mmCIF file of C-alpha atoms in Angstrom:
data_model
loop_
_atom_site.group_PDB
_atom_site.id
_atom_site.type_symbol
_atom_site.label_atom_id
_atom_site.label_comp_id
_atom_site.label_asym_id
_atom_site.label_seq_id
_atom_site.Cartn_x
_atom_site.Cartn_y
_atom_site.Cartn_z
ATOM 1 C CA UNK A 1 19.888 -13.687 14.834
ATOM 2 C CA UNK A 2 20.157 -11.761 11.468
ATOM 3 C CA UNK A 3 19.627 -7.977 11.151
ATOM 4 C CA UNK A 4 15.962 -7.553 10.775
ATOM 5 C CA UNK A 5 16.241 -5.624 7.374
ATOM 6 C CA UNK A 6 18.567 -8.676 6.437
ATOM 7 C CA UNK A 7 15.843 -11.309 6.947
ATOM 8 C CA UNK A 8 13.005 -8.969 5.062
ATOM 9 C CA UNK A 9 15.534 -8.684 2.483
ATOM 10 C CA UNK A 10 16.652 -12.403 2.401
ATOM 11 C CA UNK A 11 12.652 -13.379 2.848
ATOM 12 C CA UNK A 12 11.270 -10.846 -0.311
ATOM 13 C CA UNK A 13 14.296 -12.485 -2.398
ATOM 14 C CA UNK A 14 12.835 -16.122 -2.098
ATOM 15 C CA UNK A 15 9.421 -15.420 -2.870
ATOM 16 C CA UNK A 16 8.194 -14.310 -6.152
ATOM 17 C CA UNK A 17 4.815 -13.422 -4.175
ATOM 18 C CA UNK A 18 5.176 -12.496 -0.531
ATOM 19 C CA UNK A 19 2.491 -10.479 1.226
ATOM 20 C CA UNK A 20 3.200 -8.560 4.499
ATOM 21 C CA UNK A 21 0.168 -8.927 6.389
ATOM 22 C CA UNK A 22 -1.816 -8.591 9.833
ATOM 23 C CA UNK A 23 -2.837 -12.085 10.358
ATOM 24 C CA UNK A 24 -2.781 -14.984 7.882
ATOM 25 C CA UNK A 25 -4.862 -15.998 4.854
ATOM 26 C CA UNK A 26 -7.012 -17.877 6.658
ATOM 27 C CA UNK A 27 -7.554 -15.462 9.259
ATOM 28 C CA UNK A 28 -6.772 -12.116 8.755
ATOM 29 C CA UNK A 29 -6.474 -9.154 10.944
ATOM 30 C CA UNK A 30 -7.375 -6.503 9.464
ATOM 31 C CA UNK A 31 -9.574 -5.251 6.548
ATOM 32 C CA UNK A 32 -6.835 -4.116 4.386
ATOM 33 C CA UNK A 33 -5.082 -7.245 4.525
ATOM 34 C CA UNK A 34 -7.941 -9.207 4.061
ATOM 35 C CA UNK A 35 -9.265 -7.645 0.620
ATOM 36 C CA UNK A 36 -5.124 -7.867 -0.326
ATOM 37 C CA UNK A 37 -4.908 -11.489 0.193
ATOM 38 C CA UNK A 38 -8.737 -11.583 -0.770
ATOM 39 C CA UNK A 39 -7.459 -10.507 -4.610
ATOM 40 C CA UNK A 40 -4.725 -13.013 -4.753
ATOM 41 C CA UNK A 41 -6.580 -15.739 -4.165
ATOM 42 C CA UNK A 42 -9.439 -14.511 -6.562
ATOM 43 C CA UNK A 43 -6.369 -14.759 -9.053
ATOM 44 C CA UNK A 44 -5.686 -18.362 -7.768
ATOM 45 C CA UNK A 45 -1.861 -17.900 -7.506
ATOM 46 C CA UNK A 46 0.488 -19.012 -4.987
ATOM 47 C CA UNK A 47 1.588 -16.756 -2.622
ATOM 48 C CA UNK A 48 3.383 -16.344 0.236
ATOM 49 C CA UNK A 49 2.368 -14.005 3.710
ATOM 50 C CA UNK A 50 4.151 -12.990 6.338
ATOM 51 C CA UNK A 51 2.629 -12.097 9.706
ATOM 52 C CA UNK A 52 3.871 -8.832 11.300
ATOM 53 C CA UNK A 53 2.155 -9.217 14.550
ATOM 54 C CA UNK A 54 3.574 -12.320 15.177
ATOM 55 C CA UNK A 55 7.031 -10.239 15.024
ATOM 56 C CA UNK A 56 7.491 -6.926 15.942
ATOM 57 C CA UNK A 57 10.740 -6.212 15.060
ATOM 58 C CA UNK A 58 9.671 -7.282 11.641
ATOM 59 C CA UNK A 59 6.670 -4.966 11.789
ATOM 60 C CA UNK A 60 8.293 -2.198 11.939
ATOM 61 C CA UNK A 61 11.213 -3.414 9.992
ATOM 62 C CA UNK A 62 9.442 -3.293 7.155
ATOM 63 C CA UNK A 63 8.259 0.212 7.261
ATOM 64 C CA UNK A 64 11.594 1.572 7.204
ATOM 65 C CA UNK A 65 12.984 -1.198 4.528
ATOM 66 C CA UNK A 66 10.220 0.048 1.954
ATOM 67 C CA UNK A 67 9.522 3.677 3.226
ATOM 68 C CA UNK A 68 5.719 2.839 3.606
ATOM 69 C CA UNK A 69 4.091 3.648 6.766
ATOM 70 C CA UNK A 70 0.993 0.608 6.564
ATOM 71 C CA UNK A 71 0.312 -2.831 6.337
ATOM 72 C CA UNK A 72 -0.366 -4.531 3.971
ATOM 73 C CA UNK A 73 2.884 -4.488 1.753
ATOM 74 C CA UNK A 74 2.670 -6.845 -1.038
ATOM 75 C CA UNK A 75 5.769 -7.585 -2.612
ATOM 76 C CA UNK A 76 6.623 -9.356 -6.568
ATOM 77 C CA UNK A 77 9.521 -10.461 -7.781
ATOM 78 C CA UNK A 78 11.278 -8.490 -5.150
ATOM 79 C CA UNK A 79 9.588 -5.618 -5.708
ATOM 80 C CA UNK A 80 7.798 -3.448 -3.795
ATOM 81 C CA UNK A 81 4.112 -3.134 -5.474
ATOM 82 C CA UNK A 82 2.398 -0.941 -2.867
ATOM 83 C CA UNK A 83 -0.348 -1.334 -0.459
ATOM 84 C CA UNK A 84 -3.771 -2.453 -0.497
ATOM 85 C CA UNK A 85 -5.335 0.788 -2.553
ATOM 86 C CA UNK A 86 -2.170 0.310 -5.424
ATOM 87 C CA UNK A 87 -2.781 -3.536 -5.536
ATOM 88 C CA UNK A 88 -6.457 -3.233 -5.777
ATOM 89 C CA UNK A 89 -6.066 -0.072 -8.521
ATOM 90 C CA UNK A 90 -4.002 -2.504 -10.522
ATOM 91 C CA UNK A 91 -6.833 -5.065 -10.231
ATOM 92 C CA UNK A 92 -9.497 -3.237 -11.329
ATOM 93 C CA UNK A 93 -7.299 -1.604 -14.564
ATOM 94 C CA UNK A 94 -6.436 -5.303 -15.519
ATOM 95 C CA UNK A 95 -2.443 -4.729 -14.451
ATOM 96 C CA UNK A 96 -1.894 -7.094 -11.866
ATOM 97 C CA UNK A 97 -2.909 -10.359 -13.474
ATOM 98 C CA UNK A 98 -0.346 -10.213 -16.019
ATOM 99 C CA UNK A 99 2.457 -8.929 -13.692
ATOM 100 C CA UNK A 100 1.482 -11.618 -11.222
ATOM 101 C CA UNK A 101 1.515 -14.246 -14.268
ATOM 102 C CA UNK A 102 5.410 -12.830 -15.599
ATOM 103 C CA UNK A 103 6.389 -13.124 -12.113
ATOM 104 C CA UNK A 104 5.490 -16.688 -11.759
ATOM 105 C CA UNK A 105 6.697 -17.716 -15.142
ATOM 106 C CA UNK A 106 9.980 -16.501 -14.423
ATOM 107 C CA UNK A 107 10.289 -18.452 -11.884
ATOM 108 C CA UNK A 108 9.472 -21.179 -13.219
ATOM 109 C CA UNK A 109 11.949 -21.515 -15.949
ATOM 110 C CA UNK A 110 14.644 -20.628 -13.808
ATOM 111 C CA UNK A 111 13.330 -23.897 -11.932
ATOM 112 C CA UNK B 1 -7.711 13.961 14.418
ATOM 113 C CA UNK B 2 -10.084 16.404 11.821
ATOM 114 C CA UNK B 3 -10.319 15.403 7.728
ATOM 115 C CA UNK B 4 -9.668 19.482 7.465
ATOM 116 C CA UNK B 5 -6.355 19.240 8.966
ATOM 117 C CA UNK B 6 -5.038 16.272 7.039
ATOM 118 C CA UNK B 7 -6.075 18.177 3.603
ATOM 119 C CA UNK B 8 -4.121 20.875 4.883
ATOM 120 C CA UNK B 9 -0.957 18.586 5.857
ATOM 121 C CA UNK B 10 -1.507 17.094 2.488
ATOM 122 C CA UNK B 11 -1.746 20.459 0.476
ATOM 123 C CA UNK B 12 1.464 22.033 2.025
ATOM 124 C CA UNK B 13 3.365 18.805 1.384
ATOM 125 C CA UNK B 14 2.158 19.236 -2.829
ATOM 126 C CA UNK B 15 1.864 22.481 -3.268
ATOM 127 C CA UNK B 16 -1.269 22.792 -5.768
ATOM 128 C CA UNK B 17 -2.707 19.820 -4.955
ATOM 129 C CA UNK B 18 -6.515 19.259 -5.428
ATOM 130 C CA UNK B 19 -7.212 17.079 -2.219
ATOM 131 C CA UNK B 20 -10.618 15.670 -0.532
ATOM 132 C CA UNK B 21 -10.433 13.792 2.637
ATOM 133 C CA UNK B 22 -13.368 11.877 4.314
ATOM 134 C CA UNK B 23 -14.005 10.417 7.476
ATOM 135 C CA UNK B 24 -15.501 7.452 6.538
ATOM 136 C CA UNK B 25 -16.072 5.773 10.401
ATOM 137 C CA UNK B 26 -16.372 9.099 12.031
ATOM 138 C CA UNK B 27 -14.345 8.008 14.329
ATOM 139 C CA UNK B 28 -11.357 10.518 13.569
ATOM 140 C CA UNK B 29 -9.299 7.508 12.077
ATOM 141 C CA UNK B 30 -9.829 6.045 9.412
ATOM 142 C CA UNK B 31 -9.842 8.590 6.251
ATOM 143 C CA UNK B 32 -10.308 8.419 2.570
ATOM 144 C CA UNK B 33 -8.609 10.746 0.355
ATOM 145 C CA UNK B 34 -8.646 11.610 -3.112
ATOM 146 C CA UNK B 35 -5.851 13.890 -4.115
ATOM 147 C CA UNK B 36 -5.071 15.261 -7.696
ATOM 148 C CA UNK B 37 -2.086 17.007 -8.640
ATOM 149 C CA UNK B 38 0.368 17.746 -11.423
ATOM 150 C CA UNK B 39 3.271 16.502 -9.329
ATOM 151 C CA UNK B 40 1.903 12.974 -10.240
ATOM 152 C CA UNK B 41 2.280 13.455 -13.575
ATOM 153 C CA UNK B 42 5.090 10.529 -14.846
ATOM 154 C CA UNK B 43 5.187 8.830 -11.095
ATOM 155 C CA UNK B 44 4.498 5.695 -9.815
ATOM 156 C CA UNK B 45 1.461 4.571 -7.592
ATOM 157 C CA UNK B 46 4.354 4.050 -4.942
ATOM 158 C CA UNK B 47 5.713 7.316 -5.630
ATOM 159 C CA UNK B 48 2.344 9.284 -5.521
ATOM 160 C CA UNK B 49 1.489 7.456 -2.370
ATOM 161 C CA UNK B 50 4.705 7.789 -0.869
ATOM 162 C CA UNK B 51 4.554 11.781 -1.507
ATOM 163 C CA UNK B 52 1.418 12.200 0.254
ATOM 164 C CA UNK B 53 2.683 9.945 3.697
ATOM 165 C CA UNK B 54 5.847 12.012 3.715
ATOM 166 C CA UNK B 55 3.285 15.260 3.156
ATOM 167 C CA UNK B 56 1.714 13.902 6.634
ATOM 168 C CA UNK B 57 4.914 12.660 8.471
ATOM 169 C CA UNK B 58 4.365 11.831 11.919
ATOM 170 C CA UNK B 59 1.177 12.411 11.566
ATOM 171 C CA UNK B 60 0.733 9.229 9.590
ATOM 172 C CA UNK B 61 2.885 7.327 12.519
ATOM 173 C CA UNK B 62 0.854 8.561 15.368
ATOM 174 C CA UNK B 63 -2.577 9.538 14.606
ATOM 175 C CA UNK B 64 -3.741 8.136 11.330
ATOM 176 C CA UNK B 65 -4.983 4.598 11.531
ATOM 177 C CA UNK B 66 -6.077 4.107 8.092
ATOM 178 C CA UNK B 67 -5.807 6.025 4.937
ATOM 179 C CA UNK B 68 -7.549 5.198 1.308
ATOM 180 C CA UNK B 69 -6.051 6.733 -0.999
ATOM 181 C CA UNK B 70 -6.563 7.708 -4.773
ATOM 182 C CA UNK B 71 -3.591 9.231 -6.485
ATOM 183 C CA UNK B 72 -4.808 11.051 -9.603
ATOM 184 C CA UNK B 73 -2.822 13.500 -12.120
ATOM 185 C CA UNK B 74 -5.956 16.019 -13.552
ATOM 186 C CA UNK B 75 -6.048 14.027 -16.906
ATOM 187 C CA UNK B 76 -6.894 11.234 -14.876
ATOM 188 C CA UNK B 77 -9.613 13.087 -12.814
ATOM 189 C CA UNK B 78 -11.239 14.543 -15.271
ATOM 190 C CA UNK B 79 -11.670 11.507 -17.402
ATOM 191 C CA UNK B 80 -13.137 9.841 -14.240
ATOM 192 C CA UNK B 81 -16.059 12.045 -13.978
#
């Protein structure tokens, strides 16, 4: 199996959206990650989640990969947006929308 | 673990640092902080975040379960009230 910081890494590189999360959409774990994936779907783009309590060793993988202590870790583009106060601060001030919508298009017209 | 001694953790680790922390379950916790400092001046929300977990350390790891926090530079605070 592949280094743990190798699959985070090789897992945050295919998705332009990917949320680290306790849970999954449908049911999450935890408040935090609930009013994370609770904004993306108010913005009704596709996104990926990842569940770390399904997988330890991802868990706290991905603490040390983007020197955050919590879940959740919301990731676009490949980059490392911040946690559920930064991603909600961005909603409110109007800033994640468009980032979300650059993101998307980008990958689009790279097909 | 007491709001007082995280606003202390959090004031060494930015020297100057304007910070409020509330219990907001009372059960020792989960917190709420507001902190307001110069040092945030030019940063990122990651970075400004990131300075105040590395302010707490391993207190973050081990006793912390939750923390809300609001990054602001004084500009920002004081057009906020």
């Amino acid at each position: 199996m592949a280094d743990v910081s190798e699959r985070i890494k090789s897992a945050i590189e295919s998705n332009r959206i990917l949320i680290f999360m306790k849970g999954n959409r449908n049911f999450p774990m935890c408040g935090f990650s609930a009013a994370t994936v609770e904004i993306f779907d108010s913005l009704g783009v596709p996104y990926e989640t990842i569940d770390v309590l399904a997988d330890q060793e991802v868990r706290e993988g991905i603490k040390r990969y983007s020197n955050w202590p919590t879940i959740p870790q919301v990731f676009i583009n490949g980059k490392f947006i911040g946690g559920c106060d930064i991603v909600r601060e961005l909603y409110e001030t109007g800033e994640l929308e468009p980032m979300v919508r650059a993101a998307l298009a980008e990958g689009a017209s790279r097909g | 673990m007491d709001p007082k001694q995280i606003e202390e953790l959090i004031a060494k680790g930015i020297p100057g640092a304007r910070v409020e922390v509330r219990d907001y379950t009372g059960g020792g916790d989960h917190f709420e902080a507001v902190v307001v400092s110069e040092a945030f001046e030019g940063k990122t929300l990651v970075e400004r975040h990131q300075a105040v977990y590395n302010a707490l350390g391993d207190a973050m790891r081990a006793r912390v379960h939750a923390l809300t926090l609001k990054t602001l530079t004084p500009a920002q605070y004081a057009k906020r009230r």
